[in-house]
mmCIF file of C-alpha atoms in Angstrom:
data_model
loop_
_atom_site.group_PDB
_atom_site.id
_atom_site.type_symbol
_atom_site.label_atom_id
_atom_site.label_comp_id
_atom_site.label_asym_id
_atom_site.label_seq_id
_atom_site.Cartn_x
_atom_site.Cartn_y
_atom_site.Cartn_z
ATOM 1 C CA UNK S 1 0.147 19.774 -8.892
ATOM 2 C CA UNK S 2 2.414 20.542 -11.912
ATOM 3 C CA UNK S 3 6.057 19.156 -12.319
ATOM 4 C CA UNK S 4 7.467 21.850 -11.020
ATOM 5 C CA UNK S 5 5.630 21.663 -8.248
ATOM 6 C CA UNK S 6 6.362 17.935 -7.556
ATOM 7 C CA UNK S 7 9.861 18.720 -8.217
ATOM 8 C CA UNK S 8 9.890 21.419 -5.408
ATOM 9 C CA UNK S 9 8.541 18.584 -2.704
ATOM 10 C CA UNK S 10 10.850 15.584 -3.751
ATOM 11 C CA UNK S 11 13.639 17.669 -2.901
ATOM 12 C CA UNK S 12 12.568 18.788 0.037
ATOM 13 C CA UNK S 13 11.917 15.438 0.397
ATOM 14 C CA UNK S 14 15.141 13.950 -0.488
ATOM 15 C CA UNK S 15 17.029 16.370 1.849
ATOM 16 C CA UNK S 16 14.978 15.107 5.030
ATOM 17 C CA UNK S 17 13.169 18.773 4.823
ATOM 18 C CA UNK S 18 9.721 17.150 5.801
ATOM 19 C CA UNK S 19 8.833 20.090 7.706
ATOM 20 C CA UNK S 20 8.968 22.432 4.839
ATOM 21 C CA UNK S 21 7.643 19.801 2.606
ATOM 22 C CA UNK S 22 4.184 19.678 4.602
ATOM 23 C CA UNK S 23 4.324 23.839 5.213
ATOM 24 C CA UNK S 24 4.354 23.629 1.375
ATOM 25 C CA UNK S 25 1.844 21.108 0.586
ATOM 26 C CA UNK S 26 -0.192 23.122 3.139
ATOM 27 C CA UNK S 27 0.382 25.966 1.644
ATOM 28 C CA UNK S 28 -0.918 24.695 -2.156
ATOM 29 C CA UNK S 29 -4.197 22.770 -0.304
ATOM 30 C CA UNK S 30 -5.085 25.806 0.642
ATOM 31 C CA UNK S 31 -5.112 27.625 -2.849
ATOM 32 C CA UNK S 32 -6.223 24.157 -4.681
ATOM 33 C CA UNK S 33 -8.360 22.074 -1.782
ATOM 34 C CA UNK S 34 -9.066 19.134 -4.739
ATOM 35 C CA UNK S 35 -5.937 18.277 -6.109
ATOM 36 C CA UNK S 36 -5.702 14.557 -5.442
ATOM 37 C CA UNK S 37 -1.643 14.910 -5.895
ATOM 38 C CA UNK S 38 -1.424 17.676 -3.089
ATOM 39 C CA UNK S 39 -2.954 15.156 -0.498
ATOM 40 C CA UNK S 40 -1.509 12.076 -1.859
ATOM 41 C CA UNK S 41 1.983 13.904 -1.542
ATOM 42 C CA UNK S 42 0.662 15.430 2.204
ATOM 43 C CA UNK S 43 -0.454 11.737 3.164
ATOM 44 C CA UNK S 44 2.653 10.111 1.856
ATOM 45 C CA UNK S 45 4.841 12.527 4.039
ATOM 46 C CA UNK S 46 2.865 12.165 6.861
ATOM 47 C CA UNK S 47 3.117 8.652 6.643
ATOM 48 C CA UNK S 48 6.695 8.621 6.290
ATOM 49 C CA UNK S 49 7.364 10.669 9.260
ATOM 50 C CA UNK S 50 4.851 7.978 11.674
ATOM 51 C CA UNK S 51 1.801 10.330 11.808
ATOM 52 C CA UNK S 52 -0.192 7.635 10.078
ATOM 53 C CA UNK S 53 -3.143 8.990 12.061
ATOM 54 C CA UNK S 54 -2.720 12.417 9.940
ATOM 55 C CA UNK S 55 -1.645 10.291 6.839
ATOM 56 C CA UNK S 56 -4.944 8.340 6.113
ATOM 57 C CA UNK S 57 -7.471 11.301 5.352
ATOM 58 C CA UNK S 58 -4.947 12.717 3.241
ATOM 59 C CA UNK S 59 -5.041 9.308 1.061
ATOM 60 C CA UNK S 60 -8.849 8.747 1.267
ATOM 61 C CA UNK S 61 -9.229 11.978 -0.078
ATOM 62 C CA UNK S 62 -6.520 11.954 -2.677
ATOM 63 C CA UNK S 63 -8.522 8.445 -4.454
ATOM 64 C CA UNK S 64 -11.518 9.951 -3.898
ATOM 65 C CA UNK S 65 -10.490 12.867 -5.907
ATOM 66 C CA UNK S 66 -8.140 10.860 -8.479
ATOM 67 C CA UNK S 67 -4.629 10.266 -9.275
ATOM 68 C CA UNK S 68 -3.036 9.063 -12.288
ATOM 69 C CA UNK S 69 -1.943 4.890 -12.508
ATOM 70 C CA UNK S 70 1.027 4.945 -10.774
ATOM 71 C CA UNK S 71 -0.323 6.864 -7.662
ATOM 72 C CA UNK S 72 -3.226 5.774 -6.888
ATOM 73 C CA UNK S 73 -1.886 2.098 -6.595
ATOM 74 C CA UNK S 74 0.569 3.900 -4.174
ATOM 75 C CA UNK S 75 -2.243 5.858 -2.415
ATOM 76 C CA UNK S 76 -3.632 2.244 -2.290
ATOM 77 C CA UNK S 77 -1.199 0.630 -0.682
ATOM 78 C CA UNK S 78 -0.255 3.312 1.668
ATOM 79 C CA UNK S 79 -3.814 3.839 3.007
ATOM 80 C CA UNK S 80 -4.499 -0.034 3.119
ATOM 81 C CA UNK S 81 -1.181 -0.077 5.004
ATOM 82 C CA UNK S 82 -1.734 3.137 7.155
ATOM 83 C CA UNK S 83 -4.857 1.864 8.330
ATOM 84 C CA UNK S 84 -3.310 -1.996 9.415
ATOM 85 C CA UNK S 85 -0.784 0.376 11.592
ATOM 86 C CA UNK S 86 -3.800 1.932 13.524
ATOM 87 C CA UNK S 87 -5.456 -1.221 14.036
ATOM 88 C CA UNK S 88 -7.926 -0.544 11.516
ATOM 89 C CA UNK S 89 -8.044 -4.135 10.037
ATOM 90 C CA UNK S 90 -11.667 -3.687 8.680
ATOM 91 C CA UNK S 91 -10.666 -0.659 6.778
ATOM 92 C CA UNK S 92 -7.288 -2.158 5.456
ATOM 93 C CA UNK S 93 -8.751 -5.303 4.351
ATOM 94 C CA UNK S 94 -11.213 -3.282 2.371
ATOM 95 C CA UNK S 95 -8.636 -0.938 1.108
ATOM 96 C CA UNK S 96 -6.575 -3.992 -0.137
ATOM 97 C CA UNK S 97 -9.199 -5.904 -1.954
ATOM 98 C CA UNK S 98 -10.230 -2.623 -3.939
ATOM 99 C CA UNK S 99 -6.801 -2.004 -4.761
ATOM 100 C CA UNK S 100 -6.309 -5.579 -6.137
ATOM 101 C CA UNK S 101 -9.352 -5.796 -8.045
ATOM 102 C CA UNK S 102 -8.160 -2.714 -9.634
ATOM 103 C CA UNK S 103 -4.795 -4.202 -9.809
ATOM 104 C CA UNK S 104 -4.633 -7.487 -9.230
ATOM 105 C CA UNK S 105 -1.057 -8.073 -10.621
ATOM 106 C CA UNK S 106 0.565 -6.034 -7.819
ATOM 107 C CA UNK S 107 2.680 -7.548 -6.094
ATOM 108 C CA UNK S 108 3.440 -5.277 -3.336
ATOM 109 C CA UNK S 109 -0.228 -4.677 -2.317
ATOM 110 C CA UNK S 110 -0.573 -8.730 -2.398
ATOM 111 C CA UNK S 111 1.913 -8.610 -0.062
ATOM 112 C CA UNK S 112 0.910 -5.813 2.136
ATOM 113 C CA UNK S 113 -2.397 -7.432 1.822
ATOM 114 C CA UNK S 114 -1.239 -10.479 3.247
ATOM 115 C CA UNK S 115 -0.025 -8.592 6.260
ATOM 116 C CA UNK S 116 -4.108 -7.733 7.076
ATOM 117 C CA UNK S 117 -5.138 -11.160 6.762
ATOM 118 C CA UNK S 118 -2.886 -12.075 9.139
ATOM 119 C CA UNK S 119 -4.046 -9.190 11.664
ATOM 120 C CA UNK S 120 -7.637 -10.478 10.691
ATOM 121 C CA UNK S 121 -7.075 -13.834 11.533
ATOM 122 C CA UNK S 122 -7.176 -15.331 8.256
ATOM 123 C CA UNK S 123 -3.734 -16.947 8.208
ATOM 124 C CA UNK S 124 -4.914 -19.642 5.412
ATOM 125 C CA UNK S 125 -5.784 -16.774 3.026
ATOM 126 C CA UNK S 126 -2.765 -14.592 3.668
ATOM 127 C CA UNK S 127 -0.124 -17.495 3.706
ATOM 128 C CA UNK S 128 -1.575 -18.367 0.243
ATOM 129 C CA UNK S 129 -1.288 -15.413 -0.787
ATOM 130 C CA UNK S 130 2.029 -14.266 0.164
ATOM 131 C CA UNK S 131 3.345 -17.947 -0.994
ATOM 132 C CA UNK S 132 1.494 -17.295 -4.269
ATOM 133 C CA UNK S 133 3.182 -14.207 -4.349
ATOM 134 C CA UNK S 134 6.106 -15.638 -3.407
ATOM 135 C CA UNK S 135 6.523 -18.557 -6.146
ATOM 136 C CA UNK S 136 5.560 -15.771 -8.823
ATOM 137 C CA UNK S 137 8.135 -13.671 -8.160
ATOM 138 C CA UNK S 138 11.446 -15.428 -7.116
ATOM 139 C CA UNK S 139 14.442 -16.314 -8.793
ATOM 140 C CA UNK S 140 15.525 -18.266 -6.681
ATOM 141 C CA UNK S 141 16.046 -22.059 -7.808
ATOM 142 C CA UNK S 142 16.166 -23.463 -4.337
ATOM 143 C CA UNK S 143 12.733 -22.565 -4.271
ATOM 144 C CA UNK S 144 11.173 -22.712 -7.764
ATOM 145 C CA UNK S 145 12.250 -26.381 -7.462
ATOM 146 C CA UNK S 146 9.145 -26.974 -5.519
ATOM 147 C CA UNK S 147 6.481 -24.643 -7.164
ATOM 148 C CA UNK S 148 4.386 -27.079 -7.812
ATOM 149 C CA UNK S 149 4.388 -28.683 -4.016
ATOM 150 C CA UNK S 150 4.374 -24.731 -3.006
ATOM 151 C CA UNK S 151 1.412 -24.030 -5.468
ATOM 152 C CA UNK S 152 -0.277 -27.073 -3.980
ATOM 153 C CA UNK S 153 0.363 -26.756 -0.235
ATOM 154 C CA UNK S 154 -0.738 -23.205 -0.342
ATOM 155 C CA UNK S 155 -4.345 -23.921 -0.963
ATOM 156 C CA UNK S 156 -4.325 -26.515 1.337
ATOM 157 C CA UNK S 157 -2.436 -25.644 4.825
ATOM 158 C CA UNK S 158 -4.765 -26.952 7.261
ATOM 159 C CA UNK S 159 -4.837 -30.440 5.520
ATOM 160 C CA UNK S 160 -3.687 -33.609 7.077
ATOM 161 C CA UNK S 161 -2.638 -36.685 4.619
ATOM 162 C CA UNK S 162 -3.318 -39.646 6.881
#
C-alpha cells in the first residue's frame, strides 16, 4: 500500500466508515493479493469490528508476507490476541513467544501474553510476567517502593516460608 493509500483507510477509519474501509481493502487485495499492509489493514478492521474469526488469516498472511517494524509487532499482537478470543490458546501462546523473541522489550505483547498464560493455565508464568512488566513500567512510588519484594515474589508465587 502507498501513503496515499493508507491515508484513504484511516479516514475511513476514523469516521466509523468500516464498511467502506473493508469494500476498499477488498477492492486493492484483489489487484495486489501480496501486499502484507492490505491484509494487516483488512485483519486489523476486522478485528476491530469483533469478526476476529475473519481477522486472523488476514494477520497470518500479512507476517507471512512482511510488514515494516512497527506493524508487524502490531500484526503480532493482534493475531496472538485474536486467536486467545477464539479459544485458540495453542496458537496465541505461539504467536506471543515469536513476537517476543523478536521483540522482547514490548511491553504490550508481554502483557497480552500474560493474558494466554493465564487461559493456558500457567498462572506462575503469566503473573511473573505481567508483575515483571508491571515493576518495569510504573511510576508509581507506592509501588516501586517494593520492587525488589515484587521482583522477588514474582519468581516465586507458589512458595511457602515456614
Amino acid at each position: 500500500m502507498n501513503q496515499q493509500q493508507i491515508e484513504t483507510i484511516d479516514s475511513f477509519l476514523r469516521e466509523g466508515n468500516d464498511s467502506d474501509a473493508l469494500k476498499q481493502l477488498h477492492h486493492w487485495l484483489k489487484d495486489n493479493p501480496h501486499d502484507g499492509d492490505v491484509h494487516y489493514y483488512l485483519a486489523s478492521t476486522y478485528d476491530s469490528k469483533g469478526e476476529e474469526k475473519k481477522a486472523y488469516p488476514h494477520y497470518e498472511k500479512a507476517i507471512e508476507l512482511g510488514l515494516d517494524e512497527e506493524k508487524v509487532k502490531g500484526a503480532f499482537l493482534g493475531l496472538g490476541s485474536t486467536y486467545r478470543t477464539l479459544g485458540m490458546y495453542k496458537e496465541s501462546k505461539a504467536t506471543f513467544e515469536l513476537g517476543l523473541a523478536r521483540f522482547p522489550e514490548d511491553n504490550a505483547l508481554k502483557v497480552f501474553y500474560s493474558l494466554t498464560l493465564y487461559n493456558v493455565r500457567e498462572h506462575e508464568k503469566g503473573m511473573e510476567v505481567l508483575l515483571t512488566c508491571l515493576i518495569e513500567t510504573t511510576h508509581d512510588q507506592n509501588i516501586l517502593q517494593y520492587r525488589n519484594a515484587l521482583a522477588f515474589y514474582s519468581k516465586q508465587l507458589n512458595r511457602i516460608w515456614v
